[in-house]
PDB file of C-alpha atoms and ligand atoms in Angstrom:
ATOM      1  CA  MET A   1    -116.734 -52.097  67.162  1.00 50.00           C
ATOM      2  CA  LYS A   2    -115.895 -50.361  63.957  1.00 54.00           C
ATOM      3  CA  THR A   3    -118.611 -47.706  64.441  1.00 53.00           C
ATOM      4  CA  CYS A   4    -116.928 -47.148  68.526  1.00 53.00           C
ATOM      5  CA  LYS A   5    -113.654 -46.692  66.984  1.00 59.00           C
ATOM      6  CA  LEU A   6    -114.437 -44.413  64.334  1.00 56.00           C
ATOM      7  CA  GLY A   7    -116.534 -42.122  66.707  1.00 57.00           C
ATOM      8  CA  LEU A   8    -113.320 -41.822  69.085  1.00 55.00           C
ATOM      9  CA  LEU A   9    -111.481 -40.668  65.993  1.00 57.00           C
ATOM     10  CA  LEU A  10    -114.014 -38.022  65.246  1.00 55.00           C
ATOM     11  CA  ILE A  11    -113.715 -37.051  68.879  1.00 54.00           C
ATOM     12  CA  GLY A  12    -110.571 -36.922  69.205  1.00 54.00           C
ATOM     13  CA  ILE A  13    -109.976 -35.014  65.550  1.00 54.00           C
ATOM     14  CA  LEU A  14    -113.204 -32.198  67.231  1.00 51.00           C
ATOM     15  CA  LEU A  15    -111.041 -31.637  70.410  1.00 50.00           C
ATOM     16  CA  ILE A  16    -107.859 -31.062  68.353  1.00 51.00           C
ATOM     17  CA  ASN A  17    -109.893 -28.814  66.170  1.00 50.00           C
ATOM     18  CA  GLN A  18    -111.171 -26.610  69.512  1.00 48.00           C
ATOM     19  CA  SER A  19    -107.813 -26.610  71.020  1.00 45.00           C
ATOM     20  CA  ILE A  20    -106.489 -25.338  68.173  1.00 49.00           C
ATOM     21  CA  ALA A  21    -109.353 -22.679  67.268  1.00 52.00           C
ATOM     22  CA  GLN A  22    -108.728 -21.342  71.169  1.00 66.00           C
ATOM     23  CA  GLU A  23    -104.813 -21.139  71.118  1.00 93.00           C
ATOM     24  CA  ILE A  24    -104.328 -17.695  72.004  1.00 97.00           C
ATOM     25  CA  ILE A  25    -100.771 -15.880  71.956  1.00 97.00           C
ATOM     26  CA  LYS A  26    -100.392 -12.729  73.707  1.00 98.00           C
ATOM     27  CA  LEU A  27     -98.033 -10.116  72.009  1.00 98.00           C
ATOM     28  CA  PRO A  28     -95.428  -8.174  72.844  1.00 98.00           C
ATOM     29  CA  GLU A  29     -96.430  -4.661  74.497  1.00 98.00           C
ATOM     30  CA  PRO A  30     -96.531  -2.224  71.231  1.00 98.00           C
ATOM     31  CA  ASN A  31     -94.125   0.385  70.845  1.00 97.00           C
ATOM     32  CA  LYS A  32     -95.672   3.259  71.482  1.00 96.00           C
ATOM     33  CA  THR A  33     -92.706   5.967  71.421  1.00 95.00           C
ATOM     34  CA  GLY A  34     -90.260   6.756  68.503  1.00 89.00           C
ATOM     35  CA  GLY A  35     -90.639   6.002  65.109  1.00 96.00           C
ATOM     36  CA  LYS A  36     -90.052   8.475  61.917  1.00 97.00           C
ATOM     37  CA  PRO A  37     -91.511  12.155  63.005  1.00 97.00           C
ATOM     38  CA  LEU A  38     -95.362  11.776  61.600  1.00 98.00           C
ATOM     39  CA  MET A  39     -94.545  14.305  58.319  1.00 98.00           C
ATOM     40  CA  GLN A  40     -91.904  12.529  57.053  1.00 98.00           C
ATOM     41  CA  ALA A  41     -93.835   8.812  57.448  1.00 98.00           C
ATOM     42  CA  LEU A  42     -96.262  10.850  55.360  1.00 98.00           C
ATOM     43  CA  ASN A  43     -93.775  12.363  53.530  1.00 98.00           C
ATOM     44  CA  ASP A  44     -92.734   8.084  52.893  1.00 98.00           C
ATOM     45  CA  ARG A  45     -96.073   6.706  52.280  1.00 98.00           C
ATOM     46  CA  GLN A  46     -96.852   4.864  49.196  1.00 98.00           C
ATOM     47  CA  SER A  47     -97.921   1.538  47.570  1.00 98.00           C
ATOM     48  CA  SER A  48     -95.051  -1.164  46.986  1.00 98.00           C
ATOM     49  CA  ARG A  49     -95.394  -4.339  45.480  1.00 98.00           C
ATOM     50  CA  ASP A  50     -92.091  -5.971  45.402  1.00 98.00           C
ATOM     51  CA  PHE A  51     -92.379  -8.122  48.813  1.00 98.00           C
ATOM     52  CA  ILE A  52     -89.543 -10.210  49.661  1.00 97.00           C
ATOM     53  CA  GLU A  53     -90.400 -13.835  51.822  1.00 96.00           C
ATOM     54  CA  LYS A  54     -88.839 -12.698  54.866  1.00 97.00           C
ATOM     55  CA  ASP A  55     -90.634 -12.459  58.612  1.00 98.00           C
ATOM     56  CA  LEU A  56     -91.423  -9.572  60.961  1.00 98.00           C
ATOM     57  CA  SER A  57     -90.597 -10.141  64.518  1.00 98.00           C
ATOM     58  CA  PRO A  58     -93.508 -10.343  67.156  1.00 98.00           C
ATOM     59  CA  GLN A  59     -92.425  -7.028  68.060  1.00 98.00           C
ATOM     60  CA  GLN A  60     -93.287  -5.981  64.626  1.00 98.00           C
ATOM     61  CA  ILE A  61     -96.674  -8.049  64.525  1.00 98.00           C
ATOM     62  CA  SER A  62     -97.891  -6.137  67.660  1.00 98.00           C
ATOM     63  CA  ASP A  63     -96.547  -2.428  66.639  1.00 98.00           C
ATOM     64  CA  LEU A  64     -98.655  -3.424  63.399  1.00 98.00           C
ATOM     65  CA  LEU A  65    -101.735  -4.679  65.126  1.00 98.00           C
ATOM     66  CA  TRP A  66    -101.572  -1.949  67.368  1.00 98.00           C
ATOM     67  CA  ALA A  67    -101.298   1.093  64.650  1.00 98.00           C
ATOM     68  CA  ALA A  68    -103.923  -0.835  62.866  1.00 98.00           C
ATOM     69  CA  TYR A  69    -106.846  -1.308  65.214  1.00 98.00           C
ATOM     70  CA  GLY A  70    -105.279  -1.467  68.536  1.00 98.00           C
ATOM     71  CA  ILE A  71    -106.858  -0.215  71.684  1.00 98.00           C
ATOM     72  CA  ASN A  72    -105.182   4.100  72.624  1.00 98.00           C
ATOM     73  CA  ARG A  73    -107.420   4.657  75.669  1.00 98.00           C
ATOM     74  CA  THR A  74    -107.836   1.717  77.874  1.00 97.00           C
ATOM     75  CA  GLU A  75    -110.825   3.120  80.503  1.00 96.00           C
ATOM     76  CA  ALA A  76    -112.730   4.371  77.272  1.00 97.00           C
ATOM     77  CA  GLY A  77    -111.967   0.828  75.269  1.00 97.00           C
ATOM     78  CA  LYS A  78    -111.409   2.831  72.368  1.00 98.00           C
ATOM     79  CA  HIS A  79    -109.255   2.486  68.674  1.00 98.00           C
ATOM     80  CA  THR A  80    -106.791   3.862  67.091  1.00 98.00           C
ATOM     81  CA  ILE A  81    -109.265   4.774  64.375  1.00 98.00           C
ATOM     82  CA  PRO A  82    -112.432   6.272  64.578  1.00 98.00           C
ATOM     83  CA  THR A  83    -115.937   4.668  64.049  1.00 98.00           C
ATOM     84  CA  SER A  84    -118.959   5.386  63.136  1.00 97.00           C
ATOM     85  CA  ARG A  85    -120.954   6.328  66.314  1.00 97.00           C
ATOM     86  CA  ASN A  86    -118.361   4.232  68.268  1.00 97.00           C
ATOM     87  CA  ILE A  87    -119.767   0.771  66.508  1.00 98.00           C
ATOM     88  CA  GLN A  88    -116.532  -0.917  66.494  1.00 98.00           C
ATOM     89  CA  ASP A  89    -117.422  -3.006  64.109  1.00 98.00           C
ATOM     90  CA  MET A  90    -113.876  -4.351  62.597  1.00 98.00           C
ATOM     91  CA  GLU A  91    -112.110  -7.419  62.783  1.00 98.00           C
ATOM     92  CA  VAL A  92    -108.320  -7.621  61.660  1.00 98.00           C
ATOM     93  CA  TYR A  93    -107.091 -11.040  60.877  1.00 98.00           C
ATOM     94  CA  ILE A  94    -103.688 -11.801  60.572  1.00 98.00           C
ATOM     95  CA  THR A  95    -102.136 -14.637  58.029  1.00 98.00           C
ATOM     96  CA  THR A  96     -98.515 -15.244  58.001  1.00 98.00           C
ATOM     97  CA  LYS A  97     -96.812 -18.572  56.838  1.00 97.00           C
ATOM     98  CA  ASP A  98     -98.095 -20.156  60.429  1.00 97.00           C
ATOM     99  CA  GLY A  99    -101.544 -19.586  59.820  1.00 97.00           C
ATOM    100  CA  ALA A 100    -104.223 -17.280  59.942  1.00 98.00           C
ATOM    101  CA  PHE A 101    -105.143 -15.191  63.607  1.00 98.00           C
ATOM    102  CA  LEU A 102    -107.568 -12.790  64.847  1.00 98.00           C
ATOM    103  CA  TYR A 103    -106.715 -10.000  66.209  1.00 98.00           C
ATOM    104  CA  LEU A 104    -107.772  -9.324  69.716  1.00 98.00           C
ATOM    105  CA  PRO A 105    -106.634  -5.417  70.539  1.00 98.00           C
ATOM    106  CA  LYS A 106    -108.230  -5.322  74.409  1.00 98.00           C
ATOM    107  CA  GLU A 107    -105.647  -8.946  75.049  1.00 98.00           C
ATOM    108  CA  GLN A 108    -102.766  -7.449  72.589  1.00 98.00           C
ATOM    109  CA  ALA A 109    -103.049 -10.811  71.878  1.00 98.00           C
ATOM    110  CA  ILE A 110    -103.624 -13.337  68.203  1.00 98.00           C
ATOM    111  CA  GLN A 111    -105.784 -16.062  68.414  1.00 98.00           C
ATOM    112  CA  LYS A 112    -105.215 -18.829  65.805  1.00 97.00           C
ATOM    113  CA  ILE A 113    -107.966 -19.586  63.644  1.00 96.00           C
ATOM    114  CA  VAL A 114    -106.423 -21.521  60.805  1.00 97.00           C
ATOM    115  CA  SER A 115    -102.941 -23.109  61.264  1.00 96.00           C
ATOM    116  CA  SER A 116    -102.255 -23.527  57.793  1.00 96.00           C
ATOM    117  CA  ASP A 117    -100.700 -21.052  55.211  1.00 97.00           C
ATOM    118  CA  ILE A 118    -103.618 -19.355  53.659  1.00 97.00           C
ATOM    119  CA  ARG A 119    -101.897 -16.258  52.752  1.00 97.00           C
ATOM    120  CA  GLU A 120    -102.048 -17.386  48.588  1.00 97.00           C
ATOM    121  CA  LYS A 121    -105.964 -16.860  49.294  1.00 98.00           C
ATOM    122  CA  THR A 122    -105.844 -13.716  50.513  1.00 98.00           C
ATOM    123  CA  GLY A 123    -105.646 -12.006  46.986  1.00 98.00           C
ATOM    124  CA  LYS A 124    -105.534 -12.712  43.215  1.00 98.00           C
ATOM    125  CA  GLN A 125    -101.445 -11.478  42.630  1.00 98.00           C
ATOM    126  CA  ASP A 126     -98.390 -13.237  43.441  1.00 97.00           C
ATOM    127  CA  PHE A 127     -96.979 -11.646  45.893  1.00 98.00           C
ATOM    128  CA  VAL A 128     -99.626 -12.251  48.561  1.00 98.00           C
ATOM    129  CA  LYS A 129     -98.147 -15.518  49.268  1.00 97.00           C
ATOM    130  CA  VAL A 130     -94.459 -13.958  49.246  1.00 97.00           C
ATOM    131  CA  ALA A 131     -94.918 -11.224  51.290  1.00 98.00           C
ATOM    132  CA  ALA A 132     -95.021 -12.024  55.579  1.00 98.00           C
ATOM    133  CA  VAL A 133     -98.296 -10.516  56.327  1.00 98.00           C
ATOM    134  CA  ASN A 134    -101.343  -9.970  54.813  1.00 98.00           C
ATOM    135  CA  LEU A 135    -104.087  -8.601  57.023  1.00 98.00           C
ATOM    136  CA  ILE A 136    -107.938  -9.276  56.456  1.00 98.00           C
ATOM    137  CA  TYR A 137    -110.440  -6.577  57.157  1.00 98.00           C
ATOM    138  CA  VAL A 138    -113.480  -7.568  58.384  1.00 98.00           C
ATOM    139  CA  SER A 139    -116.666  -5.850  59.405  1.00 98.00           C
ATOM    140  CA  ASP A 140    -119.279  -7.591  61.729  1.00 98.00           C
ATOM    141  CA  PHE A 141    -122.387  -6.429  60.380  1.00 98.00           C
ATOM    142  CA  SER A 142    -124.390  -7.116  63.247  1.00 97.00           C
ATOM    143  CA  LYS A 143    -122.775  -4.924  65.575  1.00 97.00           C
ATOM    144  CA  ALA A 144    -123.795  -2.029  62.582  1.00 96.00           C
ATOM    145  CA  GLY A 145    -127.413  -1.096  63.233  1.00 91.00           C
ATOM    146  CA  ASN A 146    -130.235  -1.095  60.954  1.00 92.00           C
ATOM    147  CA  GLY A 147    -128.974   0.404  58.347  1.00 92.00           C
ATOM    148  CA  THR A 148    -129.084  -1.808  54.810  1.00 97.00           C
ATOM    149  CA  ASP A 149    -126.258  -3.867  53.865  1.00 96.00           C
ATOM    150  CA  GLU A 150    -125.245  -0.689  51.349  1.00 97.00           C
ATOM    151  CA  ILE A 151    -124.840   1.382  54.226  1.00 97.00           C
ATOM    152  CA  LYS A 152    -123.210  -1.022  56.420  1.00 98.00           C
ATOM    153  CA  THR A 153    -120.689  -1.574  53.711  1.00 98.00           C
ATOM    154  CA  MET A 154    -119.795   1.804  53.240  1.00 98.00           C
ATOM    155  CA  THR A 155    -119.436   2.466  56.780  1.00 98.00           C
ATOM    156  CA  ALA A 156    -117.298  -0.358  56.633  1.00 98.00           C
ATOM    157  CA  ALA A 157    -115.258   0.654  53.877  1.00 98.00           C
ATOM    158  CA  THR A 158    -114.615   4.040  55.125  1.00 98.00           C
ATOM    159  CA  HIS A 159    -112.998   2.096  58.768  1.00 98.00           C
ATOM    160  CA  CYS A 160    -111.616   0.253  56.361  1.00 98.00           C
ATOM    161  CA  GLY A 161    -109.532   3.330  55.031  1.00 98.00           C
ATOM    162  CA  PHE A 162    -108.207   4.543  58.537  1.00 98.00           C
ATOM    163  CA  ILE A 163    -106.906   1.331  58.985  1.00 99.00           C
ATOM    164  CA  GLY A 164    -104.815   1.039  55.943  1.00 99.00           C
ATOM    165  CA  GLN A 165    -103.635   4.729  56.228  1.00 98.00           C
ATOM    166  CA  ASN A 166    -102.418   3.369  59.595  1.00 98.00           C
ATOM    167  CA  VAL A 167    -100.944   0.832  58.342  1.00 99.00           C
ATOM    168  CA  TYR A 168     -99.442   2.355  55.637  1.00 98.00           C
ATOM    169  CA  LEU A 169     -97.798   5.175  58.374  1.00 98.00           C
ATOM    170  CA  TYR A 170     -96.769   2.427  60.397  1.00 98.00           C
ATOM    171  CA  CYS A 171     -95.020   0.754  57.569  1.00 98.00           C
ATOM    172  CA  ALA A 172     -93.361   4.048  56.332  1.00 98.00           C
ATOM    173  CA  SER A 173     -91.855   4.547  60.156  1.00 98.00           C
ATOM    174  CA  GLU A 174     -90.458   1.074  60.489  1.00 98.00           C
ATOM    175  CA  GLY A 175     -88.932   0.565  57.134  1.00 98.00           C
ATOM    176  CA  LEU A 176     -91.377  -1.701  55.710  1.00 98.00           C
ATOM    177  CA  ILE A 177     -93.354  -2.003  52.627  1.00 98.00           C
ATOM    178  CA  SER A 178     -97.516  -2.068  52.235  1.00 98.00           C
ATOM    179  CA  VAL A 179     -99.916  -2.108  49.840  1.00 98.00           C
ATOM    180  CA  PHE A 180    -104.048  -1.864  50.600  1.00 98.00           C
ATOM    181  CA  ARG A 181    -106.144  -4.112  48.583  1.00 98.00           C
ATOM    182  CA  ALA A 182    -109.642  -4.875  46.615  1.00 98.00           C
ATOM    183  CA  TYR A 183    -108.076  -7.524  44.197  1.00 98.00           C
ATOM    184  CA  PHE A 184    -108.905 -10.567  46.191  1.00 98.00           C
ATOM    185  CA  ASP A 185    -112.118 -13.359  46.131  1.00 98.00           C
ATOM    186  CA  ASN A 186    -114.439 -12.292  48.963  1.00 98.00           C
ATOM    187  CA  THR A 187    -115.868 -15.432  48.847  1.00 98.00           C
ATOM    188  CA  GLU A 188    -112.577 -17.473  49.052  1.00 98.00           C
ATOM    189  CA  VAL A 189    -111.309 -15.516  51.990  1.00 98.00           C
ATOM    190  CA  SER A 190    -114.167 -15.949  53.879  1.00 98.00           C
ATOM    191  CA  LYS A 191    -114.459 -19.603  53.416  1.00 98.00           C
ATOM    192  CA  ALA A 192    -110.844 -20.044  53.925  1.00 98.00           C
ATOM    193  CA  LEU A 193    -110.870 -18.045  57.490  1.00 98.00           C
ATOM    194  CA  ASN A 194    -114.668 -19.783  58.248  1.00 97.00           C
ATOM    195  CA  LEU A 195    -116.256 -16.568  58.980  1.00 98.00           C
ATOM    196  CA  PRO A 196    -120.375 -16.702  59.643  1.00 98.00           C
ATOM    197  CA  GLU A 197    -123.215 -14.633  57.136  1.00 97.00           C
ATOM    198  CA  ASN A 198    -122.561 -11.776  59.292  1.00 98.00           C
ATOM    199  CA  LYS A 199    -118.886 -11.242  59.086  1.00 98.00           C
ATOM    200  CA  HIS A 200    -118.118  -9.250  55.900  1.00 98.00           C
ATOM    201  CA  VAL A 201    -114.604  -9.169  54.260  1.00 98.00           C
ATOM    202  CA  ILE A 202    -114.354  -5.579  53.263  1.00 98.00           C
ATOM    203  CA  TYR A 203    -110.789  -4.748  52.432  1.00 98.00           C
ATOM    204  CA  CYS A 204    -106.792  -7.043  52.824  1.00 98.00           C
ATOM    205  CA  GLN A 205    -103.555  -5.025  52.985  1.00 98.00           C
ATOM    206  CA  THR A 206     -99.950  -6.599  52.722  1.00 98.00           C
ATOM    207  CA  VAL A 207     -97.506  -6.025  54.532  1.00 98.00           C
ATOM    208  CA  GLY A 208     -93.477  -6.937  54.802  1.00 98.00           C
ATOM    209  CA  TYR A 209     -90.347  -6.579  53.079  1.00 98.00           C
ATOM    210  CA  SER A 210     -89.131  -5.161  50.502  1.00 98.00           C
ATOM    211  CA  LYS A 211     -86.380  -5.862  47.802  1.00 92.00           C
TER     212      LYS A 211
HETATM  213  C1  LIG B 301    -109.759   0.891  47.589  1.00 57.41           C
HETATM  214  C2  LIG B 301    -108.377   0.683  47.218  1.00 57.41           C
HETATM  215  C3  LIG B 301    -108.074  -0.376  46.329  1.00 57.41           C
HETATM  216  C4  LIG B 301    -107.117  -0.845  46.290  1.00 57.41           C
HETATM  217  N1  LIG B 301    -106.595  -2.524  45.285  1.00 57.41           N
HETATM  218  C5  LIG B 301    -105.804  -2.780  44.933  1.00 57.41           C
HETATM  219  C6  LIG B 301    -105.257  -3.776  45.008  1.00 57.41           C
HETATM  220  O1  LIG B 301    -106.053  -4.670  44.698  1.00 57.41           O
HETATM  221  N2  LIG B 301    -103.991  -4.186  44.285  1.00 57.41           N
HETATM  222  C7  LIG B 301    -103.163  -3.617  44.065  1.00 57.41           C
HETATM  223  O2  LIG B 301    -102.164  -3.887  43.819  1.00 57.41           O
HETATM  224  N3  LIG B 301    -103.535  -1.650  44.806  1.00 57.41           N
HETATM  225  C8  LIG B 301    -104.401  -1.735  45.273  1.00 57.41           C
HETATM  226  N4  LIG B 301    -104.501  -0.237  45.449  1.00 57.41           N
HETATM  227  C9  LIG B 301    -103.092   0.439  46.085  1.00 57.41           C
HETATM  228  C10 LIG B 301    -103.524   1.558  44.534  1.00 57.41           C
HETATM  229  O3  LIG B 301    -103.323   1.108  43.412  1.00 57.41           O
HETATM  230  C11 LIG B 301    -102.395   2.764  44.661  1.00 57.41           C
HETATM  231  O4  LIG B 301    -102.852   3.541  45.837  1.00 57.41           O
HETATM  232  C12 LIG B 301    -102.630   3.763  43.300  1.00 57.41           C
HETATM  233  O5  LIG B 301    -101.594   3.173  42.484  1.00 57.41           O
HETATM  234  C13 LIG B 301    -101.794   5.342  44.493  1.00 57.41           C
HETATM  235  O6  LIG B 301    -100.385   4.365  44.808  1.00 57.41           O
HETATM  236  P1  LIG B 301     -99.574   5.017  45.975  1.00 57.41           P
HETATM  237  O7  LIG B 301    -100.362   4.263  46.934  1.00 57.41           O
HETATM  238  O8  LIG B 301     -98.705   4.556  46.186  1.00 57.41           O
HETATM  239  O9  LIG B 301     -99.888   6.946  46.404  1.00 57.41           O
HETATM  240  C14 LIG B 301    -105.889  -0.141  46.163  1.00 57.41           C
HETATM  241  C15 LIG B 301    -105.902   1.183  47.084  1.00 57.41           C
HETATM  242  C16 LIG B 301    -106.763   1.513  47.424  1.00 57.41           C
HETATM  243  C17 LIG B 301    -107.190   3.159  47.966  1.00 57.41           C
END
């Protein structure tokens, strides 16, 4: 009888986990007009770290993710960043106080991966647990062909550079602050996101409001 109850409990937990894992949140349509003129945004781009605890709106999250790695040519399924041989290996995860989510560019949606606040696991600097958003840039090496891991890492790091600059420019345009980051524990971040072996965390980037 005891074993039977335990079995039911385990099935219940599994079902709850599955429904959390499948929760998909549609984002508002990204706002592709307006913002600061490009030259002004370039002039304002900088790294800042004096974050305050203030959430981004759903519209800002949608615009931020679209700038980072959205689809800008629907028919061709191509992104706001270039990728080597169009391998499209990148995944962008977003962590907020509400959990961790995978960005789904085709759907302009986010999928809940973790339902607890894991912001502090995304870096070794104090501001990561205060800022509204930490983005985690992951490369799926299984999409990157037959090269060595060294070549795949170099290619993925280049892709991250494009994403990071798009995010910096969006933040400069929107009056948000940001910092691109290498100072994190790779194993801890991979574990927190339950990443499989083929998916590699390359860089992170923090985004939010300034003091
Ligand atoms: C590859 C890379 C890794 C970085 N890692 C960190 C980091 O872990 N923590 C941090 O506070 N800043 C980090 N930065 C931000 C740099 O410190 C910053 O870009 C530099 O000081 C120049 O300042 P600016 O971005 O305002 O021009 C990183 C930047 C790059 C390009």
